[in-house]
Amino acid sequence: MRMGGYKRQILLFVLAILLPAAVVIGLAARLIHQEGELVSKRTADERHQATEQLRREFTARLEAIRLQEINRLIRSPRPRWTEAPENPAIVLIARVEGDRVVLPWESGAQPPQPSSSQYARYRQEGELREFLKKDYPAAVAAYRQALASARDQTESADARLLLARTLAKAGDAAEAVRNFLTLLKEGGDARDEQGVAYRLYAAECLEEMKREPEAVLSFLLDQVNPGRWLTLPEIVTIRSLLASIPGSQDEQARASLSRRAAEMEQATALAAGFPRVRAQIESAPSSGPVWIPYGEETWLIAVTPPAPPLPALMMAVSSAKAAPPGAKLGGRRLQGDALGENFPGLRVEWPANRFAAGGGRGSPVALYVAGFGLVLGLTLLGGYLLLRDVNRDVRVAQVRSQFVASVSHELKTPLTSIRMFAETLSLGRCRDERAQAEYLETIVNESERLARLVDNVLDFSKIEQGKKIYRLRPTSLAAVADSAARTMQYPLAQQGFTLRLSIDQNLPSLRADPDALEQAILNLLTNAMKYSGDSREIDLLLASRNGDAVIEVTDRGLGIALDEQKHVFEKFYRARSHESHLIAGTGLGLTLVAHIAKAHGGRVEVRSAPGAGSTFSILIPVEVQG
Ligand code: ADP
């Protein structure tokens, strides 16, 4: 029958809790899945739209940059590719000659022209005097003549550098510095055959002489400005000069120099690989202007056909500077979407969270998961509580029916003997007067026992309903104990028990309910008799200990296992040992004892060992009693 109960409970749990919970989870999973698909579709749509828009905007922007630069070059009276382009996004503009690209610093350099014979003569003479004869004043004079006969900027810069250097050697530092400064200011773009500007030599010499540091520094910083093309040897020289000038640890200038060096290298590589890039541009299926991604830093390269007076031009635009913020552009190694036929090989990568946020709609998946988690959690909690309640009800019902059985059983024993003796007497079968008196005494005793049993049950039910009232009044404990002992005298004697009384007559009187206390003592004595086994000795002791009045009942019977001792005061509890289970009982006696002790501000204790007997003590504090 118990098994049937479990089965019903499991069935109930499955049908009422698990099944609906599983359905809820299933629905939730479906909903979340659908929502996920919807979100990813929406994200893909948004991404596609953003890429489309970027393509349109970017095409227009690049076209604007290109036209702006071409217009500037056409308008300028003498187009010079070596100047800074107007738009900072342009990294490089170079002339295209056949299959070759002429880089800006190459186009600036004059093809080595035969220098004028007069200039060459003076220069040679100066060098002769300077290096062979070490006749510096004479060398200075020769270089001055060379300077006077210089025909172009390169010659005059060359002559002035030689002149200034020799002046320094000749010991005329002031004049040397003056000439270096003139060269620094007026040297223009003139470069020697190594591709190094003469002005940079002047700066280097001034730095060595430790003269005019401000002029040198401002010259160097000016060189670092974007738009000025430097050759690689120049970049190296400027970097070491900047490092050696105190107070010029300008991080920005350094970073910009490194960037320039990287740009130079990329530009050189681009010039070398130009035929391939051009072929790519020409093979693109697009009708409009085509931009090809190139290099680590991703430049976008376009080629503009010749438009007199301009020759064909190659233009490189930095994708990082031209792209709208947020989008990252790059070549094929990027994961993102292709940008269409105008940009073969160019891809755009969007920041990871750009579309996930969904324009403020937020991702409801987490919300759903949390919601369903909550519903599920509550359902399971409800199920658990329901099961716990059902279990408790089942247990209570079991305990009740057990209780009814044991009460009936307990009532039946005294009733049977009362009836038996009463019948014997009424039928007049017993003529012996002594025996008659004994029968009558037994009937009285058994009815008293019956009354005690009924009292216990009634008191318990009052306690359960909270209606039990104790009437405290000044009471002599000794009198109560005496009365209880007297009540038990006959049943004890009948079963051959010896009750040893030890009563401290000096106990002060307490405020107590004497009937309740007597009931408690009677319960303890009845238990001592029931659970004495073969032993026939019981002690009842009244004493005063540590400010408590103590009532103690000791037997030498079955005893109680340690782990059960804390349970014996619980309602309906009966020890599990086989021996005590054979003895009839309701499990209420000790519950009442504990309740009565508590009502008097006291407590109960038990000391017991299986086989050695038990001592139950009721301790009632004397102080709290008025
Ligand atoms: P019951 O009607 O079963 O005696 P009680 O509440 O009086 O109910 O006692 C609860 C349980 O405590 C008993 O079933 C018994 O196992 C144990 N018990 C009580 N008194 C003694 C005792 N003097 N010796 C051994 N066991 C006892």
XYZ file of C-alpha atoms and ligand atoms in Angstrom:
653
model
C 0.000 0.000 0.000
C 2.947 2.254 0.742
C 4.393 1.410 -2.669
C 1.072 2.371 -4.255
C 1.329 5.755 -2.492
C 4.803 6.378 -3.908
C 3.680 5.414 -7.393
C 0.773 7.859 -7.160
C 3.112 10.594 -5.996
C 5.566 9.973 -8.806
C 2.709 9.932 -11.322
C 1.374 13.170 -9.850
C 4.824 14.769 -10.027
C 5.339 13.690 -13.622
C 1.862 14.764 -14.800
C 1.459 17.970 -12.838
C 5.036 19.254 -12.736
C 7.507 17.556 -15.047
C 5.297 17.296 -18.114
C 4.156 20.956 -18.089
C 7.723 22.015 -17.291
C 9.033 19.985 -20.240
C 6.403 21.559 -22.501
C 7.354 25.031 -21.257
C 11.046 24.305 -21.861
C 10.290 22.947 -25.326
C 8.256 26.020 -26.242
C 10.916 28.311 -24.804
C 13.668 26.575 -26.750
C 11.626 26.897 -29.955
C 10.931 30.547 -29.327
C 14.560 31.288 -28.520
C 15.684 29.444 -31.621
C 13.241 31.365 -33.815
C 14.235 34.637 -32.214
C 17.908 33.779 -32.749
C 17.270 33.107 -36.443
C 15.326 36.330 -36.766
C 18.091 38.304 -35.095
C 20.800 36.809 -37.284
C 18.728 37.483 -40.393
C 18.140 41.056 -39.272
C 21.837 41.442 -38.511
C 22.759 40.130 -41.960
C 20.279 42.567 -43.567
C 21.617 45.495 -41.596
C 25.160 44.517 -42.474
C 24.316 44.263 -46.116
C 22.646 47.680 -46.064
C 25.563 49.246 -44.206
C 28.030 47.773 -46.700
C 25.935 49.049 -49.604
C 25.768 52.516 -48.108
C 29.490 52.464 -47.382
C 30.181 51.478 -50.991
C 28.137 54.396 -52.302
C 29.565 56.930 -49.879
C 33.097 55.700 -50.303
C 32.931 55.788 -54.086
C 31.663 59.363 -53.948
C 34.257 60.419 -51.410
C 37.190 58.929 -53.328
C 35.956 60.517 -56.518
C 35.739 63.886 -54.765
C 39.272 63.503 -53.411
C 40.573 62.579 -56.848
C 38.866 65.454 -58.631
C 39.921 67.951 -55.988
C 43.559 66.943 -56.402
C 43.452 66.953 -60.205
C 41.860 70.399 -60.205
C 44.533 71.656 -57.867
C 47.274 70.302 -60.137
C 45.650 71.773 -63.253
C 45.151 75.157 -61.609
C 48.691 75.318 -60.260
C 50.908 77.205 -62.713
C 53.699 74.653 -62.489
C 52.294 71.324 -61.336
C 54.614 69.860 -58.712
C 53.887 66.382 -57.404
C 56.444 66.908 -54.721
C 54.199 69.300 -52.842
C 51.773 68.188 -50.148
C 48.415 67.203 -51.663
C 45.506 69.260 -50.424
C 43.607 66.309 -48.998
C 45.429 64.613 -46.130
C 43.955 61.207 -47.090
C 46.167 61.160 -50.197
C 49.431 59.412 -49.428
C 51.070 59.573 -52.797
C 50.658 61.095 -56.252
C 53.102 60.014 -58.923
C 53.551 60.462 -62.619
C 53.039 57.377 -64.765
C 55.500 57.101 -67.633
C 54.735 54.084 -69.772
C 54.905 51.136 -67.398
C 56.879 53.056 -64.813
C 55.913 55.239 -61.916
C 58.112 58.224 -61.159
C 58.106 58.664 -57.415
C 57.960 62.256 -56.124
C 61.491 62.359 -54.801
C 62.740 60.948 -58.098
C 60.853 63.565 -60.071
C 62.270 66.317 -57.868
C 65.833 65.266 -58.577
C 67.308 66.943 -61.614
C 68.928 64.627 -64.062
C 72.662 65.096 -63.430
C 73.449 68.034 -65.652
C 76.908 68.795 -66.781
C 77.902 71.654 -64.538
C 79.114 74.816 -66.149
C 82.807 74.746 -66.882
C 83.531 77.882 -64.894
C 81.765 76.577 -61.818
C 83.485 73.209 -62.150
C 86.860 74.876 -62.441
C 86.452 76.993 -59.288
C 85.095 74.019 -57.370
C 87.989 71.814 -58.422
C 90.498 74.480 -57.508
C 88.866 74.927 -54.107
C 89.045 71.182 -53.458
C 92.696 71.138 -54.506
C 93.555 73.873 -52.028
C 91.358 72.450 -49.307
C 92.343 68.802 -49.380
C 95.832 68.696 -50.883
C 97.432 71.970 -49.851
C 95.337 72.490 -46.722
C 95.345 76.174 -47.675
C 91.926 77.013 -46.297
C 91.843 80.810 -46.999
C 92.685 80.113 -50.637
C 90.086 77.361 -50.762
C 87.534 79.780 -49.283
C 88.296 82.281 -52.017
C 87.923 79.630 -54.745
C 84.594 78.429 -53.340
C 83.355 82.025 -53.152
C 84.032 82.325 -56.843
C 82.293 79.037 -57.496
C 79.287 80.341 -55.571
C 79.277 83.516 -57.597
C 79.324 81.553 -60.843
C 76.664 79.017 -59.833
C 73.911 78.776 -62.407
C 71.179 76.946 -60.522
C 69.990 76.113 -57.038
C 71.890 72.836 -56.874
C 75.224 74.462 -57.800
C 74.800 77.333 -55.401
C 73.753 75.002 -52.556
C 76.741 72.763 -53.290
C 79.151 75.737 -53.376
C 77.746 77.265 -50.206
C 78.070 73.979 -48.304
C 81.744 73.650 -49.389
C 82.393 77.308 -48.529
C 80.820 77.108 -45.087
C 82.612 73.867 -44.243
C 86.024 75.340 -45.271
C 85.320 78.568 -43.353
C 84.815 76.429 -40.262
C 88.098 74.649 -40.948
C 89.811 78.019 -41.452
C 88.604 79.015 -37.959
C 86.048 81.605 -39.056
C 83.205 80.044 -37.127
C 80.917 83.109 -37.260
C 81.102 83.347 -41.039
C 80.691 79.569 -41.353
C 77.534 79.626 -39.217
C 76.147 82.516 -41.225
C 76.613 80.553 -44.466
C 75.136 77.340 -43.012
C 72.087 79.340 -41.894
C 71.725 80.880 -45.348
C 71.881 77.384 -46.874
C 69.325 76.129 -44.310
C 66.907 78.887 -45.292
C 67.492 79.091 -49.016
C 68.615 75.612 -49.993
C 65.197 74.615 -51.339
C 64.865 71.084 -52.697
C 68.427 70.814 -53.983
C 69.813 67.327 -53.344
C 73.205 65.772 -54.017
C 73.684 62.574 -55.992
C 72.935 60.462 -52.872
C 69.479 62.036 -52.762
C 70.190 63.978 -49.562
C 69.123 67.625 -49.380
C 71.987 70.134 -48.982
C 69.983 71.862 -46.258
C 70.128 68.685 -44.199
C 73.948 68.734 -44.419
C 73.874 72.326 -43.164
C 71.686 71.239 -40.218
C 74.063 68.355 -39.467
C 77.135 70.673 -39.469
C 75.426 73.247 -37.245
C 74.478 70.480 -34.831
C 78.096 69.249 -34.762
C 79.279 72.792 -34.019
C 76.541 73.077 -31.375
C 75.351 76.342 -32.909
C 71.859 77.692 -33.635
C 70.007 74.727 -32.045
C 66.555 76.369 -32.377
C 66.963 76.951 -36.099
C 68.173 73.380 -36.579
C 65.315 71.905 -34.535
C 62.614 73.922 -36.273
C 64.113 72.945 -39.648
C 64.067 69.252 -38.691
C 60.489 69.366 -37.375
C 59.427 71.125 -40.541
C 60.956 68.300 -42.595
C 58.785 65.789 -40.749
C 55.585 67.514 -41.932
C 53.439 65.314 -44.110
C 53.547 66.103 -47.795
C 57.287 66.635 -47.828
C 58.956 63.733 -49.481
C 62.139 62.544 -47.856
C 64.536 59.943 -49.167
C 65.441 57.022 -46.958
C 68.993 58.348 -46.178
C 67.340 61.619 -45.176
C 64.948 59.876 -42.828
C 67.853 58.047 -41.166
C 69.836 61.298 -40.768
C 66.876 63.251 -39.379
C 66.117 60.492 -36.899
C 69.669 60.450 -35.512
C 69.815 64.269 -35.412
C 66.515 64.463 -33.518
C 67.843 61.919 -31.044
C 71.039 63.917 -30.413
C 69.461 67.360 -29.972
C 68.600 67.942 -26.318
C 64.950 68.771 -25.721
C 63.828 67.352 -29.021
C 62.583 64.017 -27.689
C 59.432 64.705 -29.566
C 57.480 61.442 -29.603
C 55.113 62.732 -32.222
C 57.922 63.652 -34.602
C 59.508 60.252 -34.079
C 56.240 58.386 -34.720
C 55.600 60.487 -37.771
C 59.128 59.760 -39.036
C 58.607 56.005 -38.599
C 55.316 56.312 -40.453
C 57.019 58.245 -43.217
C 59.727 55.583 -43.474
C 57.050 52.863 -43.753
C 55.218 54.920 -46.396
C 58.430 55.376 -48.338
C 59.093 51.656 -48.304
C 55.540 50.856 -49.358
C 55.731 53.501 -52.106
C 58.999 52.036 -53.398
C 57.517 48.538 -53.402
C 54.423 49.855 -55.179
C 56.534 51.512 -57.855
C 58.414 48.235 -58.377
C 55.192 46.204 -58.631
C 53.262 48.835 -60.575
C 52.755 46.821 -63.796
C 50.870 44.142 -61.824
C 48.677 46.725 -60.075
C 47.921 48.425 -63.329
C 46.985 45.132 -64.980
C 44.594 44.457 -62.077
C 42.987 47.871 -62.537
C 42.621 47.409 -66.272
C 41.134 43.931 -65.983
C 38.440 45.063 -63.500
C 34.960 44.621 -65.007
C 33.781 47.989 -63.711
C 32.852 50.940 -65.841
C 33.580 53.632 -63.222
C 36.853 54.519 -61.570
C 38.571 51.477 -60.050
C 40.473 51.409 -56.775
C 42.730 48.502 -55.875
C 43.769 47.788 -52.262
C 47.518 47.617 -51.800
C 49.927 46.879 -48.975
C 50.003 46.333 -45.249
C 48.573 49.768 -44.438
C 45.999 49.306 -47.218
C 46.292 52.116 -49.719
C 43.711 52.400 -52.438
C 45.370 52.847 -55.794
C 43.782 54.476 -58.842
C 45.283 55.460 -62.162
C 44.039 58.596 -63.937
C 44.559 58.768 -67.730
C 46.520 61.746 -69.094
C 44.443 64.954 -69.209
C 46.604 67.697 -70.699
C 48.394 69.493 -69.283
C 48.622 66.656 -66.751
C 50.319 63.372 -67.556
C 48.828 60.018 -66.426
C 48.856 59.901 -62.647
C 48.827 57.216 -60.008
C 47.076 58.198 -56.796
C 47.271 56.353 -53.492
C 44.716 57.125 -50.766
C 45.003 55.852 -47.212
C 41.942 53.682 -46.572
C 42.197 54.319 -42.830
C 41.945 58.079 -43.368
C 39.292 58.012 -46.077
C 36.964 55.349 -44.634
C 34.074 56.468 -42.441
C 34.645 55.788 -38.747
C 33.814 52.279 -37.517
C 34.456 50.420 -40.746
C 37.822 48.717 -41.276
C 38.921 48.284 -44.861
C 41.487 45.824 -46.123
C 42.548 43.297 -48.708
C 41.492 39.695 -49.111
C 42.923 38.550 -45.795
C 40.117 40.474 -44.052
C 37.028 38.406 -43.092
C 34.375 40.949 -44.070
C 32.123 41.634 -47.067
C 33.399 42.520 -50.536
C 32.785 46.129 -51.575
C 31.805 45.511 -55.169
C 33.294 45.752 -58.642
C 34.732 49.250 -58.266
C 36.954 47.902 -55.528
C 38.222 44.487 -56.651
C 39.685 42.615 -53.665
C 38.644 45.226 -51.090
C 36.704 44.101 -48.044
C 35.059 45.886 -45.168
C 35.086 44.566 -41.628
C 32.531 45.949 -39.171
C 33.077 46.104 -35.434
C 31.734 42.925 -33.782
C 28.991 44.634 -31.761
C 27.859 47.112 -34.374
C 24.759 45.210 -35.496
C 24.244 42.991 -32.456
C 22.944 46.026 -30.540
C 20.278 46.226 -33.253
C 19.684 49.960 -32.946
C 18.510 49.836 -29.318
C 16.213 46.840 -29.756
C 18.593 44.802 -27.576
C 18.797 41.034 -27.644
C 15.647 39.603 -26.071
C 17.087 36.064 -25.996
C 18.711 36.628 -22.619
C 15.414 38.027 -21.363
C 13.509 34.965 -22.591
C 16.037 32.611 -21.053
C 15.799 34.449 -17.732
C 11.974 34.473 -17.889
C 11.652 30.810 -18.694
C 14.313 29.966 -16.145
C 12.249 31.801 -13.554
C 9.009 30.070 -14.585
C 10.732 26.700 -14.554
C 12.379 27.383 -11.217
C 9.052 28.446 -9.693
C 7.271 25.404 -11.158
C 9.860 23.043 -9.735
C 9.815 24.838 -6.390
C 6.004 24.612 -6.355
C 6.252 20.934 -7.232
C 8.736 20.335 -4.454
C 6.554 22.154 -1.900
C 3.464 20.278 -3.076
C 5.212 16.928 -2.791
C 6.562 17.832 0.627
C 3.069 18.756 1.789
C 1.536 15.633 0.315
C 4.233 13.549 2.006
C 3.638 15.272 5.308
C -0.122 14.702 5.048
C 0.448 11.061 4.238
C 2.758 10.735 7.234
C 0.287 12.473 9.555
C -2.512 10.212 8.332
C -0.348 7.168 9.013
C 0.578 8.401 12.466
C -3.096 9.116 13.245
C -4.285 5.685 12.289
C -1.413 4.142 14.232
C -2.346 6.326 17.171
C -5.994 5.306 17.068
C -4.928 1.657 16.939
C -2.567 1.986 19.888
C -5.054 4.014 21.990
C -7.766 1.441 21.368
C -5.346 -1.289 22.277
C -4.343 0.477 25.499
C -7.957 1.102 26.461
C -8.931 -2.441 25.790
C -6.643 -4.032 28.429
C -8.074 -2.266 31.530
C -11.621 -2.487 30.124
C -11.286 -6.241 29.683
C -10.119 -6.807 33.244
C -12.791 -4.430 34.650
C -15.459 -6.286 32.794
C -14.117 -9.695 33.746
C -13.941 -8.898 37.496
C -17.269 -7.090 37.471
C -18.960 -10.075 35.794
C -17.430 -12.484 38.272
C -18.749 -10.380 41.144
C -22.187 -9.857 39.662
C -22.676 -13.535 38.998
C -21.895 -14.153 42.681
C -19.310 -16.785 41.837
C -16.827 -15.482 44.366
C -17.863 -16.071 47.932
C -14.518 -15.403 49.591
C -14.680 -11.893 51.083
C -10.959 -11.227 50.724
C -11.016 -12.203 47.092
C -14.090 -10.017 46.590
C -12.263 -7.054 48.110
C -9.267 -7.701 45.858
C -11.499 -7.870 42.762
C -13.090 -4.613 43.689
C -9.702 -2.974 44.246
C -8.541 -4.194 40.858
C -11.660 -2.751 39.243
C -11.004 0.599 40.930
C -7.344 0.522 39.877
C -8.009 -0.418 36.309
C -10.615 2.323 36.021
C -8.050 4.771 37.458
C -5.563 3.614 34.813
C -8.280 4.039 32.216
C -8.943 7.534 33.485
C -5.210 8.397 33.319
C -5.057 7.183 29.727
C -8.078 9.188 28.749
C -6.658 12.205 30.623
C -3.427 11.909 28.654
C -5.268 11.839 25.332
C -7.582 14.706 26.298
C -4.677 16.815 27.580
C -2.725 16.165 24.455
C -5.599 17.294 22.270
C -5.960 20.442 24.423
C -2.252 21.128 24.020
C -2.525 20.679 20.263
C -5.376 23.173 20.152
C -3.528 25.550 22.454
C -6.280 25.303 25.038
C -4.441 23.567 27.853
C -4.435 25.763 30.964
C -2.224 25.194 34.011
C -3.434 26.652 37.319
C -0.375 27.460 39.379
C -0.698 27.777 43.136
C 1.627 27.216 46.120
C 2.216 23.497 46.097
C 4.238 21.076 48.214
C 6.182 18.802 45.860
C 6.524 16.173 48.607
C 2.727 15.933 48.903
C 2.377 15.574 45.131
C 5.023 12.810 44.980
C 3.402 11.036 47.946
C 0.029 11.094 46.283
C 1.465 9.714 43.010
C 3.265 6.938 44.872
C 0.069 6.077 46.679
C -1.870 5.907 43.448
C 0.688 3.532 41.961
C 0.982 1.461 45.128
C -1.485 -1.218 44.133
C -0.389 -1.802 40.481
C 3.252 -1.752 41.595
C 2.638 -4.288 44.320
C 0.568 -6.406 42.012
C 3.415 -6.755 39.540
C 5.985 -7.292 42.297
C 7.766 -3.871 41.975
C 9.544 -2.160 44.845
C 9.327 1.612 44.716
C 12.047 3.352 46.688
C 11.011 6.814 47.726
C 13.607 9.420 48.619
C 11.984 12.733 49.414
C 13.816 15.809 50.625
C 11.248 17.172 53.066
C 13.011 20.565 53.214
C 12.069 21.443 49.659
C 10.431 24.840 49.583
C 6.896 24.904 48.309
C 6.563 25.953 44.641
C 3.985 27.677 42.588
C 2.777 24.776 40.487
C -0.229 22.943 39.140
C -0.286 19.904 41.472
C -2.590 17.842 39.245
C -0.366 18.351 36.199
C 2.789 17.543 38.196
C 1.164 14.379 39.571
C 0.167 13.384 36.057
C 3.773 13.844 34.938
C 5.117 11.705 37.789
C 2.487 9.026 37.133
C 3.471 8.954 33.448
C 7.137 8.512 34.379
C 6.307 5.770 36.900
C 4.051 3.969 34.400
C 6.858 4.084 31.800
C 9.361 2.790 34.374
C 7.080 -0.179 35.009
C 6.395 -0.796 31.318
C 10.046 -0.698 30.258
C 11.633 -2.434 33.294
C 12.005 -5.808 31.649
C 12.928 -8.335 34.364
C 14.023 -5.686 36.852
C 11.619 -4.913 39.651
C 13.183 -1.810 41.206
C 12.109 1.767 40.709
C 13.339 4.911 42.479
C 11.435 8.126 42.932
C 13.631 10.958 44.186
C 12.780 14.544 45.132
C 15.716 16.850 45.719
C 16.975 20.348 45.291
C 19.949 20.856 42.947
C 21.574 24.134 41.749
C 18.463 26.159 42.490
C 16.201 23.611 40.765
C 13.645 21.331 42.335
C 14.319 17.901 40.795
C 11.859 15.030 40.392
C 13.680 11.919 39.214
C 12.338 8.479 38.282
C 14.931 5.738 37.773
C 14.460 2.201 36.541
C 16.962 -0.547 35.782
C 15.224 -1.880 32.694
C 15.603 -1.770 28.898
C 17.172 1.668 28.548
C 17.123 3.843 25.407
C 19.718 4.004 22.608
C 21.640 7.302 22.544
C 20.414 8.410 19.109
C 16.786 7.914 20.199
C 17.046 9.823 23.462
C 16.483 13.215 21.876
C 13.358 11.945 20.099
C 11.458 10.279 22.954
C 9.805 13.601 23.918
C 8.366 14.108 20.401
C 4.680 13.440 19.967
C 3.748 9.896 18.936
C 7.394 8.879 19.021
C 8.026 5.307 20.070
C 11.481 3.774 20.276
C 12.320 1.415 17.434
C 13.899 -1.347 19.516
C 12.119 -4.635 19.189
C 11.533 -5.121 22.921
C 9.949 -1.773 23.603
C 7.872 -2.036 20.443
C 6.137 -5.099 21.795
C 4.932 -3.008 24.746
C 1.662 -1.173 24.174
C 1.853 2.602 24.173
C 0.682 5.778 22.404
C 3.863 7.830 22.322
C 2.164 10.658 24.212
C 3.271 10.123 27.846
C 6.687 11.827 27.607
C 5.328 14.548 25.322
C 2.986 15.564 28.118
C 5.773 15.348 30.720
C 7.929 17.701 28.622
C 5.002 20.094 28.119
C 4.184 20.201 31.823
C 7.862 20.830 32.729
C 8.005 23.682 30.241
C 4.774 25.191 31.554
C 6.498 25.418 34.946
C 9.520 27.188 33.442
C 11.552 24.004 33.677
C 12.797 21.176 31.453
C 13.146 17.390 31.240
C 16.336 15.371 30.923
C 17.013 11.733 30.268
C 20.085 9.674 31.146
C 19.961 6.170 29.820
C 21.993 3.284 28.448
C 20.501 0.268 26.650
C 20.224 -2.650 29.086
C 21.160 -0.526 32.115
C 17.937 1.410 32.674
C 16.901 5.054 32.440
C 16.595 8.102 34.648
C 14.083 10.762 33.682
C 14.357 14.116 35.518
C 11.948 17.009 35.660
C 13.815 20.177 36.688
C 11.815 23.184 37.855
C 13.669 26.351 38.846
C 12.743 27.460 42.356
C 13.721 31.154 41.920
C 11.245 31.943 39.179
C 8.469 30.588 41.332
C 6.872 33.290 43.373
P 4.639 5.272 25.209
O 3.177 5.332 25.291
O 5.119 4.601 23.961
O 5.292 4.777 26.402
P 6.003 7.726 25.845
O 5.941 9.074 25.244
O 5.750 7.614 27.284
O 5.078 6.791 24.983
O 7.437 7.150 25.584
C 8.005 7.281 24.304
C 9.025 6.176 24.041
O 10.141 6.337 24.918
C 8.508 4.821 24.406
O 7.865 4.213 23.334
C 9.731 4.061 24.827
O 10.308 3.459 23.729
C 10.641 5.115 25.354
N 10.675 5.121 26.827
C 9.955 5.949 27.658
N 10.259 5.683 28.961
C 11.185 4.705 28.947
C 11.899 3.988 29.973
N 11.699 4.266 31.267
N 12.775 3.026 29.586
C 12.978 2.745 28.276
N 12.340 3.377 27.266
C 11.438 4.335 27.599
